[in-house]
């Protein structure tokens, strides 16, 4: 059995529908606000487990994470054309050459850190 299947079956069996729904709403309302990026990342990961419907792909997860960051951080990421991934939680921004020779910010995509 794959981890995702086990995880979903476990949640269905041991968490009530009401509890899962409450956590799903918490996820949808989650914003960084006064949390550090690392605290926000941890909370995001905890609640994302209850919200797989809203995160069908890694890209959806990245976009949802980015959209929950404080505006000043989102603006920095957008201005650098950064894709936010697990590395952002630890401040791991790397640079690589863009299409036209300009340095382009990127974040190491390591999906294993999301689960």
CSV table of N, CA and C in Angstrom, one decimal:
chain,number,residue,atom,x,y,z
A,1,UNK,N,0.8,-1.2,0.0
A,1,UNK,CA,0.0,0.0,0.0
A,1,UNK,C,0.9,1.2,0.0
A,2,UNK,N,0.6,2.2,-0.8
A,2,UNK,CA,1.3,3.4,-0.9
A,2,UNK,C,1.0,4.3,0.3
A,3,UNK,N,2.0,5.2,0.7
A,3,UNK,CA,1.8,6.0,1.8
A,3,UNK,C,0.5,6.9,1.7
A,4,UNK,N,0.3,7.5,0.6
A,4,UNK,CA,-0.9,8.4,0.4
A,4,UNK,C,-2.2,7.6,0.6
A,5,UNK,N,-2.3,6.4,0.1
A,5,UNK,CA,-3.5,5.6,0.3
A,5,UNK,C,-3.6,5.2,1.8
A,6,UNK,N,-2.5,4.8,2.4
A,6,UNK,CA,-2.6,4.5,3.8
A,6,UNK,C,-3.0,5.7,4.6
A,7,UNK,N,-2.4,6.9,4.3
A,7,UNK,CA,-2.7,8.1,5.0
A,7,UNK,C,-4.2,8.5,4.9
A,8,UNK,N,-4.8,8.4,3.7
A,8,UNK,CA,-6.2,8.7,3.5
A,8,UNK,C,-7.1,7.7,4.2
A,9,UNK,N,-6.7,6.5,4.2
A,9,UNK,CA,-7.6,5.5,4.9
A,9,UNK,C,-7.5,5.7,6.4
A,10,UNK,N,-6.3,6.0,6.9
A,10,UNK,CA,-6.1,6.2,8.3
A,10,UNK,C,-7.0,7.4,8.7
A,11,UNK,N,-6.9,8.5,8.0
A,11,UNK,CA,-7.7,9.7,8.3
A,11,UNK,C,-9.2,9.4,8.3
A,12,UNK,N,-9.6,8.7,7.3
A,12,UNK,CA,-11.1,8.3,7.3
A,12,UNK,C,-11.5,7.5,8.5
A,13,UNK,N,-10.7,6.6,8.9
A,13,UNK,CA,-11.0,5.7,10.0
A,13,UNK,C,-10.9,6.3,11.3
A,14,UNK,N,-9.9,7.2,11.6
A,14,UNK,CA,-9.6,7.7,12.9
A,14,UNK,C,-9.9,9.1,13.1
A,15,UNK,N,-10.3,9.9,12.1
A,15,UNK,CA,-10.7,11.3,12.3
A,15,UNK,C,-12.2,11.4,11.9
A,16,UNK,N,-13.0,12.0,12.7
A,16,UNK,CA,-14.4,12.2,12.3
A,16,UNK,C,-14.5,13.1,11.1
A,17,UNK,N,-15.6,13.1,10.4
A,17,UNK,CA,-15.8,13.9,9.3
A,17,UNK,C,-15.8,15.4,9.7
A,18,UNK,N,-16.4,15.7,10.9
A,18,UNK,CA,-16.4,17.0,11.4
A,18,UNK,C,-15.0,17.6,11.7
A,19,UNK,N,-14.2,16.7,12.2
A,19,UNK,CA,-12.8,17.1,12.5
A,19,UNK,C,-12.0,17.4,11.3
A,20,UNK,N,-12.2,16.5,10.3
A,20,UNK,CA,-11.5,16.8,9.0
A,20,UNK,C,-12.0,18.0,8.3
A,21,UNK,N,-13.3,18.3,8.4
A,21,UNK,CA,-13.9,19.5,7.8
A,21,UNK,C,-13.4,20.7,8.5
A,22,UNK,N,-13.3,20.7,9.8
A,22,UNK,CA,-12.7,21.8,10.6
A,22,UNK,C,-11.3,22.1,10.2
A,23,UNK,N,-10.5,21.1,10.0
A,23,UNK,CA,-9.1,21.2,9.6
A,23,UNK,C,-9.0,21.7,8.2
A,24,UNK,N,-9.9,21.3,7.4
A,24,UNK,CA,-9.9,21.8,6.0
A,24,UNK,C,-10.2,23.3,5.9
A,25,UNK,N,-11.1,23.7,6.8
A,25,UNK,CA,-11.4,25.2,6.8
A,25,UNK,C,-10.3,25.9,7.4
A,26,UNK,N,-9.6,25.4,8.4
A,26,UNK,CA,-8.4,26.0,8.9
A,26,UNK,C,-7.3,26.2,7.8
A,27,UNK,N,-7.2,25.2,7.0
A,27,UNK,CA,-6.2,25.2,5.9
A,27,UNK,C,-6.6,26.3,4.9
A,28,UNK,N,-7.8,26.4,4.6
A,28,UNK,CA,-8.3,27.4,3.6
A,28,UNK,C,-8.1,28.8,4.1
A,29,UNK,N,-8.2,29.0,5.4
A,29,UNK,CA,-8.1,30.3,6.0
A,29,UNK,C,-6.6,30.6,6.5
A,30,UNK,N,-5.7,29.7,6.3
A,30,UNK,CA,-4.3,29.8,6.8
A,30,UNK,C,-3.6,30.9,6.0
A,31,UNK,N,-3.0,31.8,6.8
A,31,UNK,CA,-2.2,32.9,6.3
A,31,UNK,C,-1.0,33.0,7.2
A,32,UNK,N,0.1,33.5,6.8
A,32,UNK,CA,1.3,33.6,7.6
A,32,UNK,C,1.1,34.6,8.7
A,33,UNK,N,0.5,35.7,8.5
A,33,UNK,CA,0.3,36.8,9.4
A,33,UNK,C,1.6,37.0,10.3
A,34,UNK,N,1.5,36.8,11.6
A,34,UNK,CA,2.7,37.0,12.5
A,34,UNK,C,3.6,35.8,12.7
A,35,UNK,N,3.3,34.7,12.0
A,35,UNK,CA,4.1,33.5,12.1
A,35,UNK,C,5.4,33.7,11.4
A,36,UNK,N,6.5,33.1,11.8
A,36,UNK,CA,7.7,33.0,11.0
A,36,UNK,C,7.4,32.2,9.8
A,37,UNK,N,8.3,32.2,8.8
A,37,UNK,CA,8.1,31.4,7.6
A,37,UNK,C,8.2,29.9,8.0
A,38,UNK,N,9.1,29.6,8.9
A,38,UNK,CA,9.2,28.2,9.3
A,38,UNK,C,7.9,27.7,10.1
A,39,UNK,N,7.4,28.5,10.9
A,39,UNK,CA,6.1,28.2,11.6
A,39,UNK,C,5.0,28.1,10.7
A,40,UNK,N,4.9,29.0,9.7
A,40,UNK,CA,3.9,28.9,8.7
A,40,UNK,C,4.0,27.7,7.9
A,41,UNK,N,5.2,27.3,7.5
A,41,UNK,CA,5.5,26.1,6.7
A,41,UNK,C,5.0,24.9,7.5
A,42,UNK,N,5.3,24.8,8.8
A,42,UNK,CA,4.9,23.6,9.6
A,42,UNK,C,3.4,23.5,9.7
A,43,UNK,N,2.8,24.7,9.9
A,43,UNK,CA,1.3,24.7,10.0
A,43,UNK,C,0.7,24.3,8.7
A,44,UNK,N,1.2,24.8,7.6
A,44,UNK,CA,0.7,24.5,6.3
A,44,UNK,C,0.8,23.0,6.0
A,45,UNK,N,1.9,22.4,6.4
A,45,UNK,CA,2.1,21.0,6.2
A,45,UNK,C,1.1,20.2,7.0
A,46,UNK,N,0.9,20.6,8.3
A,46,UNK,CA,0.0,19.8,9.1
A,46,UNK,C,-1.4,19.9,8.6
A,47,UNK,N,-1.8,21.1,8.2
A,47,UNK,CA,-3.2,21.2,7.7
A,47,UNK,C,-3.4,20.7,6.3
A,48,UNK,N,-2.4,20.7,5.5
A,48,UNK,CA,-2.5,20.2,4.1
A,48,UNK,C,-2.8,18.8,4.0
A,49,UNK,N,-2.5,18.0,5.1
A,49,UNK,CA,-2.9,16.6,5.2
A,49,UNK,C,-4.4,16.4,5.1
A,50,UNK,N,-5.1,17.4,5.5
A,50,UNK,CA,-6.6,17.3,5.5
A,50,UNK,C,-7.2,18.0,4.3
A,51,UNK,N,-6.4,18.4,3.4
A,51,UNK,CA,-6.9,19.2,2.3
A,51,UNK,C,-6.4,18.8,0.9
A,52,UNK,N,-6.2,17.5,0.7
A,52,UNK,CA,-5.7,17.0,-0.5
A,52,UNK,C,-6.6,17.4,-1.7
A,53,UNK,N,-7.8,17.6,-1.5
A,53,UNK,CA,-8.7,18.0,-2.6
A,53,UNK,C,-8.3,19.3,-3.2
A,54,UNK,N,-7.8,20.2,-2.4
A,54,UNK,CA,-7.4,21.5,-2.9
A,54,UNK,C,-5.9,21.5,-3.4
A,55,UNK,N,-5.2,20.4,-3.2
A,55,UNK,CA,-3.8,20.3,-3.6
A,55,UNK,C,-3.5,19.1,-4.5
A,56,UNK,N,-4.2,19.0,-5.7
A,56,UNK,CA,-4.0,17.8,-6.5
A,56,UNK,C,-2.6,17.7,-7.1
A,57,UNK,N,-1.9,18.8,-7.2
A,57,UNK,CA,-0.5,18.7,-7.7
A,57,UNK,C,0.5,19.5,-6.9
A,58,UNK,N,1.7,19.2,-7.1
A,58,UNK,CA,2.8,20.0,-6.4
A,58,UNK,C,2.7,21.5,-6.7
A,59,UNK,N,2.3,21.8,-7.9
A,59,UNK,CA,2.2,23.2,-8.3
A,59,UNK,C,1.1,23.9,-7.5
A,60,UNK,N,-0.1,23.2,-7.3
A,60,UNK,CA,-1.1,23.7,-6.5
A,60,UNK,C,-0.6,24.0,-5.0
A,61,UNK,N,0.1,23.1,-4.5
A,61,UNK,CA,0.7,23.2,-3.2
A,61,UNK,C,1.6,24.4,-3.1
A,62,UNK,N,2.4,24.6,-4.0
A,62,UNK,CA,3.4,25.7,-4.1
A,62,UNK,C,2.6,27.0,-4.2
A,63,UNK,N,1.7,27.1,-5.0
A,63,UNK,CA,0.9,28.3,-5.2
A,63,UNK,C,0.1,28.7,-3.9
A,64,UNK,N,-0.5,27.7,-3.3
A,64,UNK,CA,-1.3,27.9,-2.1
A,64,UNK,C,-0.3,28.4,-1.0
A,65,UNK,N,0.9,27.8,-0.9
A,65,UNK,CA,1.8,28.2,0.1
A,65,UNK,C,2.2,29.6,-0.1
A,66,UNK,N,2.6,30.0,-1.3
A,66,UNK,CA,3.0,31.3,-1.7
A,66,UNK,C,1.9,32.3,-1.4
A,67,UNK,N,0.7,32.0,-1.8
A,67,UNK,CA,-0.4,32.9,-1.6
A,67,UNK,C,-0.7,33.2,-0.1
A,68,UNK,N,-0.3,32.3,0.8
A,68,UNK,CA,-0.5,32.6,2.2
A,68,UNK,C,0.5,33.4,2.9
A,69,UNK,N,1.6,33.6,2.2
A,69,UNK,CA,2.7,34.4,2.8
A,69,UNK,C,2.3,35.8,3.0
A,70,UNK,N,3.0,36.5,3.9
A,70,UNK,CA,2.7,38.0,4.0
A,70,UNK,C,3.0,38.7,2.7
A,71,UNK,N,2.3,39.8,2.5
A,71,UNK,CA,2.4,40.4,1.2
A,71,UNK,C,3.8,40.8,0.8
A,72,UNK,N,4.6,41.3,1.8
A,72,UNK,CA,6.0,41.7,1.4
A,72,UNK,C,6.8,40.6,0.9
A,73,UNK,N,6.6,39.4,1.5
A,73,UNK,CA,7.4,38.2,1.0
A,73,UNK,C,6.8,37.7,-0.3
A,74,UNK,N,5.5,37.8,-0.5
A,74,UNK,CA,5.0,37.4,-1.8
A,74,UNK,C,5.5,38.3,-2.9
A,75,UNK,N,5.6,39.6,-2.6
A,75,UNK,CA,6.0,40.6,-3.6
A,75,UNK,C,7.5,40.3,-4.0
A,76,UNK,N,8.3,40.0,-3.0
A,76,UNK,CA,9.7,39.6,-3.3
A,76,UNK,C,9.8,38.4,-4.2
A,77,UNK,N,9.0,37.4,-3.9
A,77,UNK,CA,9.0,36.2,-4.7
A,77,UNK,C,8.5,36.4,-6.1
A,78,UNK,N,7.5,37.2,-6.2
A,78,UNK,CA,6.9,37.4,-7.5
A,78,UNK,C,7.9,38.3,-8.3
A,79,UNK,N,8.5,39.3,-7.7
A,79,UNK,CA,9.4,40.1,-8.4
A,79,UNK,C,10.7,39.3,-8.9
A,80,UNK,N,11.0,38.3,-8.2
A,80,UNK,CA,12.1,37.4,-8.6
A,80,UNK,C,11.7,36.2,-9.4
A,81,UNK,N,10.4,36.1,-9.7
A,81,UNK,CA,9.9,35.0,-10.5
A,81,UNK,C,10.3,33.7,-9.9
A,82,UNK,N,10.0,33.6,-8.6
A,82,UNK,CA,10.4,32.4,-7.8
A,82,UNK,C,9.2,31.5,-7.7
A,83,UNK,N,9.5,30.2,-7.8
A,83,UNK,CA,8.6,29.2,-7.5
A,83,UNK,C,8.8,28.7,-6.1
A,84,UNK,N,7.9,28.9,-5.2
A,84,UNK,CA,8.1,28.5,-3.8
A,84,UNK,C,7.9,27.0,-3.6
A,85,UNK,N,8.9,26.4,-3.0
A,85,UNK,CA,8.8,25.0,-2.7
A,85,UNK,C,9.3,24.8,-1.2
A,86,UNK,N,9.5,23.6,-0.9
A,86,UNK,CA,9.9,23.3,0.5
A,86,UNK,C,11.1,24.1,1.0
A,87,UNK,N,12.0,24.4,0.1
A,87,UNK,CA,13.2,25.1,0.5
A,87,UNK,C,13.0,26.5,1.0
A,88,UNK,N,11.9,27.1,0.7
A,88,UNK,CA,11.6,28.5,1.1
A,88,UNK,C,11.5,28.5,2.6
A,89,UNK,N,11.0,27.5,3.2
A,89,UNK,CA,10.8,27.4,4.7
A,89,UNK,C,12.1,27.6,5.4
A,90,UNK,N,13.1,27.1,4.8
A,90,UNK,CA,14.4,27.2,5.5
A,90,UNK,C,15.3,28.3,4.9
A,91,UNK,N,14.7,29.1,4.0
A,91,UNK,CA,15.4,30.2,3.4
A,91,UNK,C,16.4,29.8,2.3
A,92,UNK,N,16.2,28.7,1.7
A,92,UNK,CA,17.1,28.2,0.7
A,92,UNK,C,16.8,28.7,-0.7
A,93,UNK,N,17.2,29.9,-1.0
A,93,UNK,CA,17.0,30.4,-2.4
A,93,UNK,C,18.3,30.2,-3.1
A,94,UNK,N,18.3,29.6,-4.3
A,94,UNK,CA,19.4,29.4,-5.1
A,94,UNK,C,19.3,30.3,-6.4
A,95,UNK,N,20.3,30.5,-7.0
A,95,UNK,CA,20.2,31.3,-8.3
A,95,UNK,C,20.7,30.4,-9.4
A,96,UNK,N,20.1,30.6,-10.6
A,96,UNK,CA,20.5,29.9,-11.8
A,96,UNK,C,20.4,30.8,-12.9
A,97,UNK,N,21.0,30.5,-14.0
A,97,UNK,CA,20.9,31.4,-15.2
A,97,UNK,C,19.5,31.3,-15.8
A,98,UNK,N,18.9,32.4,-16.1
A,98,UNK,CA,17.6,32.5,-16.8
A,98,UNK,C,17.8,32.3,-18.3
A,99,UNK,N,16.7,32.3,-19.0
A,99,UNK,CA,16.7,32.1,-20.4
A,99,UNK,C,17.6,33.1,-21.2
A,100,UNK,N,17.6,34.4,-20.7
A,100,UNK,CA,18.3,35.4,-21.4
A,100,UNK,C,19.6,35.8,-20.7
A,101,UNK,N,20.2,34.9,-19.9
A,101,UNK,CA,21.5,35.1,-19.3
A,101,UNK,C,21.4,35.9,-18.0
A,102,UNK,N,20.2,36.3,-17.6
A,102,UNK,CA,20.0,37.0,-16.3
A,102,UNK,C,19.9,36.0,-15.2
A,103,UNK,N,20.4,36.4,-14.0
A,103,UNK,CA,20.2,35.4,-12.9
A,103,UNK,C,18.8,35.4,-12.5
A,104,UNK,N,18.3,34.2,-12.3
A,104,UNK,CA,16.9,34.0,-12.0
A,104,UNK,C,16.8,33.2,-10.7
A,105,UNK,N,16.0,33.7,-9.8
A,105,UNK,CA,15.9,33.0,-8.5
A,105,UNK,C,15.1,31.8,-8.7
A,106,UNK,N,15.5,30.7,-8.0
A,106,UNK,CA,14.7,29.5,-8.0
A,106,UNK,C,14.9,28.9,-6.6
A,107,UNK,N,14.0,28.0,-6.3
A,107,UNK,CA,14.0,27.3,-5.1
A,107,UNK,C,14.1,25.8,-5.4
A,108,UNK,N,14.9,25.1,-4.7
A,108,UNK,CA,15.1,23.7,-4.9
A,108,UNK,C,13.7,23.0,-4.7
A,109,UNK,N,13.3,22.3,-5.7
A,109,UNK,CA,12.0,21.6,-5.6
A,109,UNK,C,12.3,20.2,-5.1
A,110,UNK,N,11.9,20.0,-3.9
A,110,UNK,CA,12.1,18.7,-3.2
A,110,UNK,C,10.8,18.3,-2.6
A,111,UNK,N,9.9,17.6,-3.3
A,111,UNK,CA,8.6,17.3,-2.9
A,111,UNK,C,8.6,16.4,-1.7
A,112,UNK,N,9.7,15.7,-1.4
A,112,UNK,CA,9.7,14.9,-0.2
A,112,UNK,C,9.6,15.6,1.1
A,113,UNK,N,9.9,16.9,1.0
A,113,UNK,CA,9.8,17.7,2.2
A,113,UNK,C,8.4,18.2,2.5
A,114,UNK,N,7.5,18.0,1.6
A,114,UNK,CA,6.1,18.4,1.8
A,114,UNK,C,5.3,17.4,2.5
A,115,UNK,N,5.7,16.1,2.4
A,115,UNK,CA,4.8,15.1,3.0
A,115,UNK,C,5.3,14.6,4.3
